[in-house]
Each structure stands twice: as structure tokens, then as C-alpha cells.
mmCIF file of C-alpha atoms in Angstrom:
data_model
loop_
_atom_site.group_PDB
_atom_site.id
_atom_site.type_symbol
_atom_site.label_atom_id
_atom_site.label_comp_id
_atom_site.label_asym_id
_atom_site.label_seq_id
_atom_site.Cartn_x
_atom_site.Cartn_y
_atom_site.Cartn_z
ATOM 1 C CA MET A 25 78.601 162.965 73.498
ATOM 2 C CA CYS A 26 78.853 160.009 75.890
ATOM 3 C CA THR A 27 77.403 156.721 74.682
ATOM 4 C CA ILE A 28 76.916 153.314 76.255
ATOM 5 C CA SER A 29 79.920 151.959 74.333
ATOM 6 C CA TYR A 30 82.000 154.864 75.656
ATOM 7 C CA ASN A 31 80.883 154.035 79.198
ATOM 8 C CA ILE A 32 81.887 150.404 78.750
ATOM 9 C CA GLU A 33 85.349 151.456 77.626
ATOM 10 C CA ILE A 34 85.665 153.633 80.730
ATOM 11 C CA VAL A 35 84.641 150.725 82.960
ATOM 12 C CA ARG A 36 87.130 148.418 81.269
ATOM 13 C CA GLY A 37 89.905 150.865 82.135
ATOM 14 C CA LEU A 38 89.130 150.978 85.861
ATOM 15 C CA ASP A 39 90.485 148.743 88.599
ATOM 16 C CA PHE A 40 88.558 150.268 91.516
ATOM 17 C CA PHE A 41 84.780 150.297 91.959
ATOM 18 C CA ILE A 42 82.390 151.452 94.671
ATOM 19 C CA VAL A 43 79.289 149.266 94.483
ATOM 20 C CA GLU A 44 75.999 148.490 96.225
ATOM 21 C CA ASN A 45 76.367 144.725 96.075
ATOM 22 C CA LEU A 46 79.724 143.038 95.629
ATOM 23 C CA ARG A 47 78.442 139.787 94.128
ATOM 24 C CA THR A 48 76.286 141.303 91.394
ATOM 25 C CA ALA A 49 78.861 144.001 90.636
ATOM 26 C CA ARG A 50 81.604 141.428 90.093
ATOM 27 C CA ARG A 51 79.307 139.450 87.803
ATOM 28 C CA PHE A 52 78.406 142.574 85.802
ATOM 29 C CA ILE A 53 82.009 143.699 85.365
ATOM 30 C CA ALA A 54 83.168 140.197 84.425
ATOM 31 C CA GLY A 55 80.443 140.145 81.769
ATOM 32 C CA LEU A 56 82.040 143.149 80.062
ATOM 33 C CA LYS A 57 84.991 140.931 79.082
ATOM 34 C CA ILE A 58 87.541 143.221 80.681
ATOM 35 C CA GLU A 59 91.214 142.385 80.261
ATOM 36 C CA LYS A 60 91.746 142.097 84.001
ATOM 37 C CA VAL A 61 91.522 139.320 86.541
ATOM 38 C CA ILE A 62 88.377 140.106 88.521
ATOM 39 C CA ASP A 63 90.166 139.288 91.798
ATOM 40 C CA ASP A 64 92.725 142.010 91.040
ATOM 41 C CA ILE A 65 90.015 144.687 91.028
ATOM 42 C CA HIS A 66 89.449 146.578 94.281
ATOM 43 C CA PHE A 67 85.870 146.963 95.508
ATOM 44 C CA GLU A 68 84.313 149.052 98.270
ATOM 45 C CA GLU A 69 80.649 148.594 99.192
ATOM 46 C CA LEU A 70 78.258 151.531 99.583
ATOM 47 C CA SER A 71 74.614 151.064 100.547
ATOM 48 C CA GLU A 72 71.797 152.784 102.389
ATOM 49 C CA GLN A 73 73.347 151.490 105.610
ATOM 50 C CA THR A 74 76.702 153.185 104.938
ATOM 51 C CA THR A 75 77.386 155.834 107.587
ATOM 52 C CA GLN A 76 79.089 159.185 106.997
ATOM 53 C CA GLU A 77 82.142 157.858 108.822
ATOM 54 C CA MET A 78 82.281 154.921 106.417
ATOM 55 C CA VAL A 79 81.933 157.328 103.477
ATOM 56 C CA GLU A 80 84.975 159.245 104.727
ATOM 57 C CA ASP A 81 86.890 155.957 104.962
ATOM 58 C CA ILE A 82 86.082 155.259 101.300
ATOM 59 C CA ILE A 83 87.280 158.759 100.394
ATOM 60 C CA LYS A 84 90.578 158.002 102.151
ATOM 61 C CA VAL A 85 90.955 154.872 100.020
ATOM 62 C CA ILE A 86 90.287 156.878 96.844
ATOM 63 C CA ILE A 87 92.916 159.453 97.809
ATOM 64 C CA ALA A 88 95.449 156.811 98.858
ATOM 65 C CA ARG A 89 95.097 154.877 95.602
ATOM 66 C CA GLY A 90 95.382 158.027 93.512
ATOM 67 C CA SER A 91 93.526 156.495 90.572
ATOM 68 C CA ASP A 92 90.106 156.795 88.979
ATOM 69 C CA CYS A 93 87.249 154.765 90.419
ATOM 70 C CA GLY A 94 83.719 153.983 89.300
ATOM 71 C CA LEU A 95 80.486 154.238 91.291
ATOM 72 C CA LEU A 96 78.015 151.533 90.233
ATOM 73 C CA SER A 97 74.321 151.299 91.048
ATOM 74 C CA GLU A 98 72.378 148.036 91.214
ATOM 75 C CA ALA A 99 69.737 149.577 88.937
ATOM 76 C CA GLY A 100 69.024 153.047 87.629
ATOM 77 C CA LEU A 101 71.476 155.847 88.294
ATOM 78 C CA PRO A 102 73.800 156.302 91.276
ATOM 79 C CA CYS A 103 72.659 159.095 93.624
ATOM 80 C CA VAL A 104 69.200 159.372 92.005
ATOM 81 C CA ALA A 105 66.873 157.469 94.352
ATOM 82 C CA ASP A 106 69.948 155.328 94.988
ATOM 83 C CA PRO A 107 72.943 155.438 97.352
ATOM 84 C CA GLY A 108 75.922 157.596 96.438
ATOM 85 C CA GLY A 109 74.950 161.193 97.126
ATOM 86 C CA ALA A 110 76.928 161.437 100.366
ATOM 87 C CA LEU A 111 80.007 159.979 98.660
ATOM 88 C CA VAL A 112 79.800 162.404 95.742
ATOM 89 C CA ARG A 113 79.348 165.356 98.118
ATOM 90 C CA ALA A 114 82.382 164.203 100.114
ATOM 91 C CA ALA A 115 84.395 163.850 96.902
ATOM 92 C CA HIS A 116 83.648 167.480 96.039
ATOM 93 C CA ARG A 117 84.704 168.580 99.533
ATOM 94 C CA HIS A 118 88.046 166.827 99.048
ATOM 95 C CA GLY A 119 88.597 168.274 95.576
ATOM 96 C CA ILE A 120 88.092 164.959 93.787
ATOM 97 C CA GLU A 121 86.756 165.392 90.250
ATOM 98 C CA VAL A 122 83.327 163.845 89.662
ATOM 99 C CA VAL A 123 82.392 162.798 86.113
ATOM 100 C CA PRO A 124 78.786 161.621 85.523
ATOM 101 C CA LEU A 125 78.217 159.068 82.771
ATOM 102 C CA VAL A 126 74.953 158.539 80.934
ATOM 103 C CA GLY A 127 72.850 155.496 81.718
ATOM 104 C CA ALA A 128 69.262 154.305 81.682
ATOM 105 C CA SER A 129 67.063 156.010 84.285
ATOM 106 C CA SER A 130 63.654 154.448 84.898
ATOM 107 C CA LEU A 131 62.401 157.831 86.154
ATOM 108 C CA MET A 132 63.218 159.603 82.898
ATOM 109 C CA LEU A 133 62.084 156.676 80.750
ATOM 110 C CA ALA A 134 58.735 156.659 82.550
ATOM 111 C CA LEU A 135 58.334 160.415 82.137
ATOM 112 C CA MET A 136 59.170 160.136 78.437
ATOM 113 C CA ALA A 137 56.535 157.439 77.972
ATOM 114 C CA SER A 138 53.826 159.121 80.048
ATOM 115 C CA GLY A 139 52.914 162.118 77.915
ATOM 116 C CA ALA A 140 52.924 164.217 81.106
ATOM 117 C CA ASN A 141 54.462 167.686 81.452
ATOM 118 C CA GLY A 142 58.201 167.211 80.965
ATOM 119 C CA GLN A 143 58.990 170.895 81.470
ATOM 120 C CA LYS A 144 57.790 171.049 85.057
ATOM 121 C CA PHE A 145 57.964 167.925 87.194
ATOM 122 C CA ALA A 146 58.980 166.733 90.655
ATOM 123 C CA PHE A 147 60.359 163.418 91.810
ATOM 124 C CA ASN A 148 58.929 162.763 95.267
ATOM 125 C CA GLY A 149 60.407 159.361 96.024
ATOM 126 C CA TYR A 150 58.386 157.261 98.455
ATOM 127 C CA LEU A 151 55.073 158.290 99.966
ATOM 128 C CA PRO A 152 54.447 157.754 103.707
ATOM 129 C CA ILE A 153 53.574 154.155 104.532
ATOM 130 C CA LYS A 154 51.151 154.816 107.376
ATOM 131 C CA GLN A 155 47.757 156.484 107.376
ATOM 132 C CA PRO A 156 46.530 159.191 107.547
ATOM 133 C CA ALA A 157 49.864 160.668 106.416
ATOM 134 C CA ARG A 158 49.748 158.709 103.150
ATOM 135 C CA ASP A 159 46.299 159.953 102.087
ATOM 136 C CA LYS A 160 47.205 163.506 103.082
ATOM 137 C CA ALA A 161 50.403 163.398 101.010
ATOM 138 C CA ILE A 162 48.565 162.097 97.933
ATOM 139 C CA ALA A 163 45.969 164.872 98.262
ATOM 140 C CA ASN A 164 48.702 167.507 98.605
ATOM 141 C CA PHE A 165 50.550 166.293 95.511
ATOM 142 C CA GLN A 166 47.282 166.238 93.568
ATOM 143 C CA LYS A 167 46.732 169.858 94.608
ATOM 144 C CA ARG A 168 50.196 170.786 93.350
ATOM 145 C CA LEU A 169 49.434 169.092 90.032
ATOM 146 C CA ALA A 170 46.122 170.949 89.725
ATOM 147 C CA THR A 171 47.360 174.404 90.749
ATOM 148 C CA GLU A 172 50.872 174.435 89.279
ATOM 149 C CA GLY A 173 50.636 171.934 86.426
ATOM 150 C CA GLN A 174 53.634 170.152 87.928
ATOM 151 C CA THR A 175 53.928 166.460 87.058
ATOM 152 C CA GLN A 176 54.366 164.301 90.180
ATOM 153 C CA ILE A 177 56.586 161.203 90.088
ATOM 154 C CA PHE A 178 56.741 158.462 92.735
ATOM 155 C CA ILE A 179 58.361 155.115 93.392
ATOM 156 C CA GLU A 180 57.376 152.370 95.810
ATOM 157 C CA THR A 181 58.891 149.263 97.349
ATOM 158 C CA PRO A 182 57.771 146.592 94.842
ATOM 159 C CA TYR A 183 55.753 144.478 97.276
ATOM 160 C CA ARG A 184 53.643 147.573 98.071
ATOM 161 C CA ASN A 185 52.959 148.484 94.420
ATOM 162 C CA ASP A 186 49.377 147.273 94.355
ATOM 163 C CA ALA A 187 48.495 148.918 97.662
ATOM 164 C CA LEU A 188 49.781 152.269 96.359
ATOM 165 C CA LEU A 189 47.868 151.863 93.105
ATOM 166 C CA ARG A 190 44.652 151.243 95.039
ATOM 167 C CA ASP A 191 45.274 154.299 97.221
ATOM 168 C CA PHE A 192 45.808 156.535 94.186
ATOM 169 C CA VAL A 193 42.617 155.266 92.561
ATOM 170 C CA ARG A 194 40.665 155.710 95.791
ATOM 171 C CA ILE A 195 41.793 159.289 96.487
ATOM 172 C CA LEU A 196 42.451 161.024 93.168
ATOM 173 C CA PRO A 197 39.747 162.794 91.118
ATOM 174 C CA ASN A 198 38.390 160.866 88.143
ATOM 175 C CA GLU A 199 39.879 163.304 85.631
ATOM 176 C CA THR A 200 43.462 163.021 86.918
ATOM 177 C CA PHE A 201 45.747 161.214 84.489
ATOM 178 C CA MET A 202 48.004 158.578 86.002
ATOM 179 C CA THR A 203 50.787 156.589 84.366
ATOM 180 C CA VAL A 204 52.163 153.355 85.775
ATOM 181 C CA ALA A 205 55.415 152.259 84.120
ATOM 182 C CA VAL A 206 56.320 148.692 85.067
ATOM 183 C CA GLY A 207 59.529 146.733 84.497
ATOM 184 C CA LEU A 208 61.164 149.338 82.278
ATOM 185 C CA ASN A 209 64.105 148.071 80.202
ATOM 186 C CA SER A 210 63.046 144.468 80.836
ATOM 187 C CA THR A 211 61.020 141.825 79.040
ATOM 188 C CA GLU A 212 58.135 142.627 81.421
ATOM 189 C CA GLN A 213 58.011 146.299 80.392
ATOM 190 C CA LYS A 214 54.558 147.862 80.300
ATOM 191 C CA VAL A 215 53.427 151.500 80.371
ATOM 192 C CA LEU A 216 49.766 152.239 81.144
ATOM 193 C CA SER A 217 48.516 155.839 81.044
ATOM 194 C CA ARG A 218 44.845 156.675 81.596
ATOM 195 C CA PRO A 219 42.500 158.825 83.716
ATOM 196 C CA ILE A 220 41.572 157.621 87.197
ATOM 197 C CA SER A 221 38.023 156.950 86.001
ATOM 198 C CA GLN A 222 39.398 154.291 83.663
ATOM 199 C CA TRP A 223 41.766 152.898 86.287
ATOM 200 C CA LYS A 224 38.701 152.312 88.462
ATOM 201 C CA ARG A 225 37.153 150.174 85.722
ATOM 202 C CA GLU A 226 40.358 148.346 84.803
ATOM 203 C CA LEU A 227 42.590 147.930 87.847
ATOM 204 C CA PRO A 228 45.457 145.549 87.040
ATOM 205 C CA THR A 229 47.704 143.689 89.443
ATOM 206 C CA ILE A 230 51.262 144.985 89.217
ATOM 207 C CA GLY A 231 52.846 142.491 91.567
ATOM 208 C CA LYS A 232 56.432 142.883 92.700
ATOM 209 C CA THR A 233 57.894 144.193 89.446
ATOM 210 C CA PRO A 234 59.603 147.601 89.936
ATOM 211 C CA ALA A 235 57.247 150.406 88.920
ATOM 212 C CA ILE A 236 57.135 154.185 88.516
ATOM 213 C CA PHE A 237 53.922 156.107 89.239
ATOM 214 C CA ILE A 238 53.272 159.448 87.527
ATOM 215 C CA LEU A 239 50.437 161.917 88.052
ATOM 216 C CA GLY A 240 49.943 164.408 85.243
#
């Protein structure tokens, strides 16, 4: 069984990392008290702006170095609502072994804390920004919840959290249960789970703290 301490030992043994943000990644790795000079570690950056051609260039570096490398996410898990999927797919195409390591996932933490159906759920990412597509999408996901019993999970760009919360409360039936998990794994952590009828009476301000929204 992999543990956090096991993961740290793996990271300490690597000298090549693929990261979203070089500055924060260097700070994180230095904080692990590795027995390496941070400037001797090789970094490649991978973000939402990374093209497929750039992914192939990173793969060439991995092959040329012939050593293990780590893929780090800024928050959450690489490839799960985060960059990395194209790189992992390319690694498989080139016969490079991929080893996932356990880490905190705000999606799974929110689902665990929601009391919603954990046997049948869907992560839907971001809803459309513009109307009427946004309202239509919310209504369709509510229908899926009602007819299939499938829990629906969403994320939003933090500065739009409160707008999304208001849209959910405006559109969803009073009996629908909604969970909002805010700032998970931080000192600001809060998980609120209640029917829409109660959300209408007590509508908080989430602000720009990262949040997960769950219907079910």
C-alpha cells in the first residue's frame, strides 16, 4: 500500500520533474529536505497551454535521460481536472511505464463528505459560462440525478463560485440535495450539505476559495 511517506521517499529519489509551475514546484521539492542541490534537478513545464508538439518534446527528454521522472500538479491530482493526460497517453504510446501515486483529491474528499451516492457518480468539470447553455446544462444534470440516481460533481473557477451557487439555487428543485465543499485540506475547509430549499434561506458567500459542488 502506498502512503504519503512512501511518496515523499520516491520524490526524494528523483532528479527530473514535469511541473505546472516551476517556482512553486521548486519551493515544494526544496521543502522536502531532499539531499540534492535544487539547481541540479531538471524541470520541464506542462500546463493547459502545452501543445501536443511540446508534449512530444518532453517525451523525447524523458527517453534521452533514461531515468524516472515525476509529474507534479499544483493542487489535486495530475490528469484529473488538471494537466497531464496528454503526457501520460504519450508515455503509454512510447512504452514508458506509468506509476500513479496516491495523493489528496478534492473531488474524492468532497464526495466522501457529502453523503451522496458514492457508487454511481459523474465528474462533469466546468459548466458552460454563458446563458442559456448554463441553465440548460444544470437542468440536464438534475434530470440525470433524478432518473438515474447518479451523483453529479462540478468545479468552477473560484471567482465565479458565488454566481454558480446562485444559479444552482435558482434552477434546482427544492428537494434536491446540494453539497458545497470549500477549501478542502486547508484551514478554511468547510463542507455544507443541505436541500435547495434550505440553501434559499441561508445562502452564504463562498468568495474565491476553491470549491467543489455536488448534487445528490
